[in-house]
XYZ file of C-alpha atoms in Angstrom:
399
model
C -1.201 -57.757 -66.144
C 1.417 -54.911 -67.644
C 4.238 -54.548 -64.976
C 4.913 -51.236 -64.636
C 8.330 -51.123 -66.168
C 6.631 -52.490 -69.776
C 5.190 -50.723 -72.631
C 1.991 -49.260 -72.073
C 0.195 -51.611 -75.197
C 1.825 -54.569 -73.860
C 4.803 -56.381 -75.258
C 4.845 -57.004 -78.956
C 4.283 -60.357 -80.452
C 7.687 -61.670 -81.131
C 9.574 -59.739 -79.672
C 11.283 -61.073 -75.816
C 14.435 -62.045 -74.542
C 17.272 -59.211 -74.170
C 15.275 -56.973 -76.370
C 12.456 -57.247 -73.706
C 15.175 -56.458 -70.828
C 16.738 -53.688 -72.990
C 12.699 -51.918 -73.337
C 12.391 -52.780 -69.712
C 15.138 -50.604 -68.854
C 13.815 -48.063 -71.295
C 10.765 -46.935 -70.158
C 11.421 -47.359 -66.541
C 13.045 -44.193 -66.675
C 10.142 -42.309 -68.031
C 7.172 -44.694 -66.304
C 5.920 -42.584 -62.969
C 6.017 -44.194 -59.682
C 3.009 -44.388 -57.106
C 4.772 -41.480 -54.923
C 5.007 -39.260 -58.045
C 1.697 -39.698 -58.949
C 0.234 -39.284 -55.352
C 1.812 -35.969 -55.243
C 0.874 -34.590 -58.455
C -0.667 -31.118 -57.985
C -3.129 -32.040 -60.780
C -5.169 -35.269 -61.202
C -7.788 -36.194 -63.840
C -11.342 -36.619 -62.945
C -13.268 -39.978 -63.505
C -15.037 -40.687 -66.974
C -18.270 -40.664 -64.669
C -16.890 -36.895 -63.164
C -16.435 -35.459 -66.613
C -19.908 -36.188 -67.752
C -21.454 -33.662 -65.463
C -22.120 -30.025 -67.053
C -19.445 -27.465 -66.769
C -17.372 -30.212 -65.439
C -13.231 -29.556 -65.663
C -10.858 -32.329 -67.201
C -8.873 -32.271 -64.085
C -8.574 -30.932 -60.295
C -6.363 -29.043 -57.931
C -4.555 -31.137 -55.832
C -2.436 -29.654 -52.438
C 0.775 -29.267 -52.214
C 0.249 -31.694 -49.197
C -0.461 -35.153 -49.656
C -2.558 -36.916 -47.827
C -1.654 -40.648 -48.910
C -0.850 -42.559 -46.128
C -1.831 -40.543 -43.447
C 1.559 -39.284 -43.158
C 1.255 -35.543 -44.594
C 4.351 -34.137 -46.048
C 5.217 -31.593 -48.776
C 5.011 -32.622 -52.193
C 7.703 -35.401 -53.139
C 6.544 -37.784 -49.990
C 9.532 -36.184 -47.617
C 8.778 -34.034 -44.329
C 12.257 -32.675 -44.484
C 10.946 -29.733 -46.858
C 8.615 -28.411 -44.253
C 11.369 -28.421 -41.681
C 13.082 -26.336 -43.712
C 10.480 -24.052 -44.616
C 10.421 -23.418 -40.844
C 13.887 -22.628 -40.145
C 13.929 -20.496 -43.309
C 10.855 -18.324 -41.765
C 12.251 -18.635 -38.434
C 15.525 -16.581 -39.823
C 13.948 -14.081 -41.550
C 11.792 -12.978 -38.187
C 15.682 -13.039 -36.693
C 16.865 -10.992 -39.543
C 13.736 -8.396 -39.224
C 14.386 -8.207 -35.409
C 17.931 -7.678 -35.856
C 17.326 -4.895 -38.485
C 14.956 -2.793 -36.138
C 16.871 -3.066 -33.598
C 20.081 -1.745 -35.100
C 17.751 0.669 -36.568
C 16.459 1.767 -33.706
C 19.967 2.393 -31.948
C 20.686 4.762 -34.704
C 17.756 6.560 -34.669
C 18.547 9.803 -35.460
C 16.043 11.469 -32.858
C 17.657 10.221 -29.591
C 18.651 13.296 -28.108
C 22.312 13.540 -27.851
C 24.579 12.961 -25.088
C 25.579 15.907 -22.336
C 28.398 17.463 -23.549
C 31.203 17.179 -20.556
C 30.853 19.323 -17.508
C 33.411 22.119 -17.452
C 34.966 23.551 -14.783
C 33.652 25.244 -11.282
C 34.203 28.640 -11.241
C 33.897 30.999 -8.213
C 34.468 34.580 -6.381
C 34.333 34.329 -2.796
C 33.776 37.987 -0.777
C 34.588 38.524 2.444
C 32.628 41.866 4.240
C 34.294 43.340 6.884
C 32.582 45.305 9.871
C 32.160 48.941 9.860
C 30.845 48.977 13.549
C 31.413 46.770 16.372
C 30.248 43.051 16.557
C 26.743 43.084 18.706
C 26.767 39.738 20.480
C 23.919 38.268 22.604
C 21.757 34.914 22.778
C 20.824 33.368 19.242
C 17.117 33.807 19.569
C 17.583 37.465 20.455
C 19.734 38.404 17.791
C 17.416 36.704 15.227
C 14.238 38.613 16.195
C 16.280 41.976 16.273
C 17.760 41.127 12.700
C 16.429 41.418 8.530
C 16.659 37.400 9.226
C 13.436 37.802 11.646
C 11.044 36.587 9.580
C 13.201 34.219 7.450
C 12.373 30.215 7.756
C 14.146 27.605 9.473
C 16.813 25.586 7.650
C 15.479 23.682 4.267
C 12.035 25.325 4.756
C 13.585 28.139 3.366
C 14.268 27.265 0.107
C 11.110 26.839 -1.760
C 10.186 25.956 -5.577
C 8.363 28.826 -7.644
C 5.674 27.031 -10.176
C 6.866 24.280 -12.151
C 6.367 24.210 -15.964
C 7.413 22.284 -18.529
C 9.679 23.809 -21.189
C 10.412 22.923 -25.062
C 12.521 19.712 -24.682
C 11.762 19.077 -21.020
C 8.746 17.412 -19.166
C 7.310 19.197 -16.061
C 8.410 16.078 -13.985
C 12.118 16.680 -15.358
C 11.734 20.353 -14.393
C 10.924 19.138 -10.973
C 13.664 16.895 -10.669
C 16.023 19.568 -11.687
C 14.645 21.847 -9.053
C 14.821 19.051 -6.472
C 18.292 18.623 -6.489
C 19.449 22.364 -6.733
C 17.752 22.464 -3.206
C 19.287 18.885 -1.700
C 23.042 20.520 -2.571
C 21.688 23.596 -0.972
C 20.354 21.747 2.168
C 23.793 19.361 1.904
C 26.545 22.332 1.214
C 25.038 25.044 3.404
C 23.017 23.516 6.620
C 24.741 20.066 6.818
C 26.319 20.278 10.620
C 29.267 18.262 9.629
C 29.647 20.172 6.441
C 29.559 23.467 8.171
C 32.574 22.492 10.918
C 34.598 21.165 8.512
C 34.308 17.470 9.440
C 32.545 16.045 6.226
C 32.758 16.854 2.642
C 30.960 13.562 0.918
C 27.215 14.713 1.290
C 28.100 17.008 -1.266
C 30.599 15.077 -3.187
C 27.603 12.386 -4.370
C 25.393 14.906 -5.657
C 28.685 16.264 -8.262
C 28.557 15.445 -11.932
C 31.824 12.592 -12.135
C 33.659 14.955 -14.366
C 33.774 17.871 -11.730
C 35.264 15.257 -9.139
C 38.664 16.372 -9.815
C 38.417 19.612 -9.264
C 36.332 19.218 -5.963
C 39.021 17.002 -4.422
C 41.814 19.096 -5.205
C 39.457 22.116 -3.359
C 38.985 20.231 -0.504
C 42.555 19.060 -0.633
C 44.902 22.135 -1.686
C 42.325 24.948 -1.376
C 43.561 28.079 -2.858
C 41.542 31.516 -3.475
C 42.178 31.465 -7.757
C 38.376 31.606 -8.572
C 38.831 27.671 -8.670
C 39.820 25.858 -5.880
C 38.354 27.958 -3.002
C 36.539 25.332 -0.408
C 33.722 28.183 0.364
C 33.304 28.145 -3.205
C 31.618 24.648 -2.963
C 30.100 24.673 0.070
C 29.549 26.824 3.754
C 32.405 25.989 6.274
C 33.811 27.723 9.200
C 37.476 27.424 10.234
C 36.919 25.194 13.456
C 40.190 27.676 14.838
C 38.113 30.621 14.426
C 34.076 30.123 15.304
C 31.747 27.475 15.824
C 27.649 27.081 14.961
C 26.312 28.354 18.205
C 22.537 27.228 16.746
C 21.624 25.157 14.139
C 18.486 27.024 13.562
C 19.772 28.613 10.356
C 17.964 31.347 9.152
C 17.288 31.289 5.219
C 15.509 32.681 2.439
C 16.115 33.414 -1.416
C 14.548 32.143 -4.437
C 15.149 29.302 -6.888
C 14.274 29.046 -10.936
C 15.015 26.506 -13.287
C 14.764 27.779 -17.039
C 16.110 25.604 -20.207
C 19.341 26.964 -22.019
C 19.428 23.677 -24.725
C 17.952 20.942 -26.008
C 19.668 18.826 -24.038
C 20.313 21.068 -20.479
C 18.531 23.073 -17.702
C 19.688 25.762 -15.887
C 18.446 26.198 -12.066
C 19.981 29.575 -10.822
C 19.451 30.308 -6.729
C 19.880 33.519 -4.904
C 19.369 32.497 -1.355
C 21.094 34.459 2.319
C 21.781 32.037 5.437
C 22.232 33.656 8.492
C 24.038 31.560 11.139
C 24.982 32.790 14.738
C 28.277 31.672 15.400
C 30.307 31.736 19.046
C 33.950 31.213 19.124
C 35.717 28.365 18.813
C 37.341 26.855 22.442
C 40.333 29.082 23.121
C 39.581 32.016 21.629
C 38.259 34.970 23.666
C 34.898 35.482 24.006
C 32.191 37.805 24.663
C 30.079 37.967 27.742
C 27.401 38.013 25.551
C 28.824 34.985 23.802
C 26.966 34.142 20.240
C 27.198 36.769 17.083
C 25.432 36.544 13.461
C 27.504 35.286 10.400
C 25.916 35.853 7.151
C 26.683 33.841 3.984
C 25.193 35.288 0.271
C 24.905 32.421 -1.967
C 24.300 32.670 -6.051
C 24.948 29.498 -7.616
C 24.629 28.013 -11.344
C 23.738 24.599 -11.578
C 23.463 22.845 -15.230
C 21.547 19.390 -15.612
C 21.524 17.386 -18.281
C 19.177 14.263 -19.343
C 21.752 11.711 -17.730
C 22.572 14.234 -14.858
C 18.649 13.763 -14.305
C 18.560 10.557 -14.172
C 21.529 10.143 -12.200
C 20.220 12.974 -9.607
C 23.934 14.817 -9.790
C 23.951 18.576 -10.449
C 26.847 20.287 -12.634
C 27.922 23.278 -10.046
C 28.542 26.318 -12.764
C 29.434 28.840 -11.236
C 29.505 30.128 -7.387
C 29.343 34.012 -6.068
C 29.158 34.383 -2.443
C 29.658 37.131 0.371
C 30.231 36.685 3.386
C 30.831 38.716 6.919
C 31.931 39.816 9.232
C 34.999 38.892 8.646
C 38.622 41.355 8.322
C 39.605 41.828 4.855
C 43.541 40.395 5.756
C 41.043 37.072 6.299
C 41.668 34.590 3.062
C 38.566 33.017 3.164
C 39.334 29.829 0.531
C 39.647 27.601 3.035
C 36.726 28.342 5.840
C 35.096 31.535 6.827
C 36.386 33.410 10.209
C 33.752 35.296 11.684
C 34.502 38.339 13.677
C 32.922 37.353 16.970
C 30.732 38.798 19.716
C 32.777 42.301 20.718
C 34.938 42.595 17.814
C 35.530 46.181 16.519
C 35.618 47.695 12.961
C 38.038 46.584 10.803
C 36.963 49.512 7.528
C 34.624 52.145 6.578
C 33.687 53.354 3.687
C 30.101 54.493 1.917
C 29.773 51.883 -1.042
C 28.400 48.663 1.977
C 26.997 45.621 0.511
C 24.044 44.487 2.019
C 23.688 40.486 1.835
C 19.970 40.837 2.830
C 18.757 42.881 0.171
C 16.474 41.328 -2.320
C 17.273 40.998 -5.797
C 20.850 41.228 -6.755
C 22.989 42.846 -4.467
C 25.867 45.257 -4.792
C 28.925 43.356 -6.311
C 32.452 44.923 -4.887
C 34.984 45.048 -7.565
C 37.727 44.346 -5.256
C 38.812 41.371 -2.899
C 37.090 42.625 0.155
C 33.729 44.757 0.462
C 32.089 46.466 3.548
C 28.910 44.814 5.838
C 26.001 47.291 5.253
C 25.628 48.703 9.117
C 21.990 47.790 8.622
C 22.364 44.079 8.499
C 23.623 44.416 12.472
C 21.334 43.462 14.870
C 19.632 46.755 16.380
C 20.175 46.356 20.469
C 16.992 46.697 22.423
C 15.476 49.713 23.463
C 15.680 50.450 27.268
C 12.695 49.694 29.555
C 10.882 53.044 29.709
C 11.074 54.553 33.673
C 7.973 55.419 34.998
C 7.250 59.314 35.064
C 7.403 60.551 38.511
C 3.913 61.871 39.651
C 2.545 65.297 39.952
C 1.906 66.875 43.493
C -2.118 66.828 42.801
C -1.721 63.601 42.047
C 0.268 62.487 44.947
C -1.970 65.308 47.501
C 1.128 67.166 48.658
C 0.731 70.910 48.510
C -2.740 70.736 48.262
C -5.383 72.368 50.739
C -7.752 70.435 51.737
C -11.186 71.868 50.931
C -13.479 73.880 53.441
């Protein structure tokens, strides 16, 4: 039997020794091994195979081989398809690295908010052109404009809600939403209101108008800045107390988008609070008065302001009376109280109860409307005294 380092005829007569070695070595570098040939991706068919019709001279062989019963890639080692794997393995890597990257630099993510600007406000005090009518809360309400107003939040309602170009219906409502919580917090809050809590409000502030709120609260001065009552509703606790909490309110709310990227919510709403004054001031027999506060605010929202449920405070008009003109009113409204007289007169009054937009005074100071006073009761009517017929004097009795 040929050893499979010899010639493939056999060795030649004659010839051995170190010429067979040197022809050993020879061909054994050319001569196939078993593993070669067991993973050859071709292989001939038998002599009996080729004799059928149409038969091929050789056939297909995997790339796996079977031999063995160990499969493995061609060559008889298993590292190959390990690598294969890893190799697939970091191209899915690759491919989920790329879309993600992509995907945060997608150029349709709508931009960031641009940075809130600064608050700006005009605060208006109205003085009194008639005398203070004072009384119990519930009577001055009914005999007020603020009769028929609603109690407290119920006052501020939502118009329809619809969706604009860039913004969702639901985002619309959320925008609407919390205009009316910094309503409810800066204007019928009972801590708020006396001066002994600022935070409700605070929290509902876009972080970039923090600054400026603190410094209100903190140093307030009347610049169209820093006024307190610019922010919120307070009362100087020196000056007047909330005599009821039942605060009277109505106005109107409307949310409309000004950019891609921001909502506007403007309110117009009047709170009517009766007031008494504070402990050591002189007071009325009929003790409480009315106080009423004209708010307009401007309140921006943005996608993260949304999300965040914080409201970007605009801008801020508001008047307020009765109070005296000499009354700086940055700091906390003074009410004129139950009794007090009439500090101006003058035809061009501003009446806080009006609907739509009311009269704007040019100046520092502008003058209560005598029709937002509370009209006094009319007198019981006297009985009218009765005729002679009817009472029988004077009359002769028939025949």
């Amino acid at each position: 039997m040929a050893m499979p380092g010899d010639p493939p005829n056999g060795t030649p007569e004659g010839a051995g020794g170190a010429d067979d070695e040197f022809r050993a070595d020879e061909y054994r570098s050319v001569v196939f091994d078993e593993d070669f040939v067991r993973a050859a991706r071709l292989q001939e068919f038998s002599a009996q195979e080729r004799m059928g019709e149409h038969a091929r001279a050789v056939r297909s062989r995997s790339i796996w081989s079977t031999g063995g019963g160990h499969p493995g890639p061609r060559g008889g080692s298993g590292g190959g398809a390990a690598r294969q794997g890893r190799i697939i393995v970091l191209c899915i890597a690759l491919a989920l690295a790329g879309a993600v990257y992509m995907g945060l630099r997608n150029p349709y993510v709508p931009p960031a908010g641009d940075p809130a600007g600064a608050m700006s406000s005009t605060v208006v005090p109205l003085a009194p052109s008639a005398p203070v009518p004072g009384g119990r809360p519930a009577d001055l309400y009914a005999q007020s404009p603020a009769a028929q107003y609603r109690i407290g939040a119920a006052g501020i309602t939502f118009p329809a809600v619809r969706r604009t170009r860039h913004f969702t219906e639901e985002q619309v409502q959320t925008a609407l939403t919390i205009a009316k919580d910094y309503l409810v917090q800066s204007s019928l809050d009972p801590d708020v209101l006396s001066g002994e809590a600022s935070r409700p409000v605070r929290v509902l502030l876009d972080p970039d108008q923090l600054t400026q709120f603190d410094q209100s609260m903190l140093v307030p001065a009347g610049n169209g800045r820093h006024a307190v009552t610019g922010w919120l509703v307070r009362f100087d606790p020196a000056t007047a107390v909330v005599a009821d909490t039942r605060v009277r309110v109505s106005g109107v709310i409307a949310a409309a988008e000004t950019a891609p990227n921001a909502l506007e919510v403007t309110s117009d709403h009047t709170f009517v609070y009766a007031v008494r004054p504070a402990t050591g001031q002189p007071a009325a027999a009929d003790g409480a008065s009315l106080f009423t506060v004209r708010r307009e605010l401007r309140m921006r929202f943005d996608r993260d302001d949304l999300t965040a449920r914080r409201a970007e405070l605009v801008s801020a008009y508001v008047m307020a009376g009765p109070q005296a003109c000499s009354a700086d009113p940055a700091a906390g409204f003074r009410p004129l109280t139950a009794g007090a007289g009439p500090t101006t007169t003058g035809p061009a009054a501003s009446d806080p109860y009006a609907s739509g937009s009311p009269r704007r005074t040019a100046g520092l100071c502008g003058v209560l409307a005598p029709t937002t006073a509370p009209e006094p009761p009319e007198p019981p009517q006297s009985p009218a005294p009765a005729s002679p017929a009817a009472s029988g004097q004077g009359v002769s009795p028939a025949p």
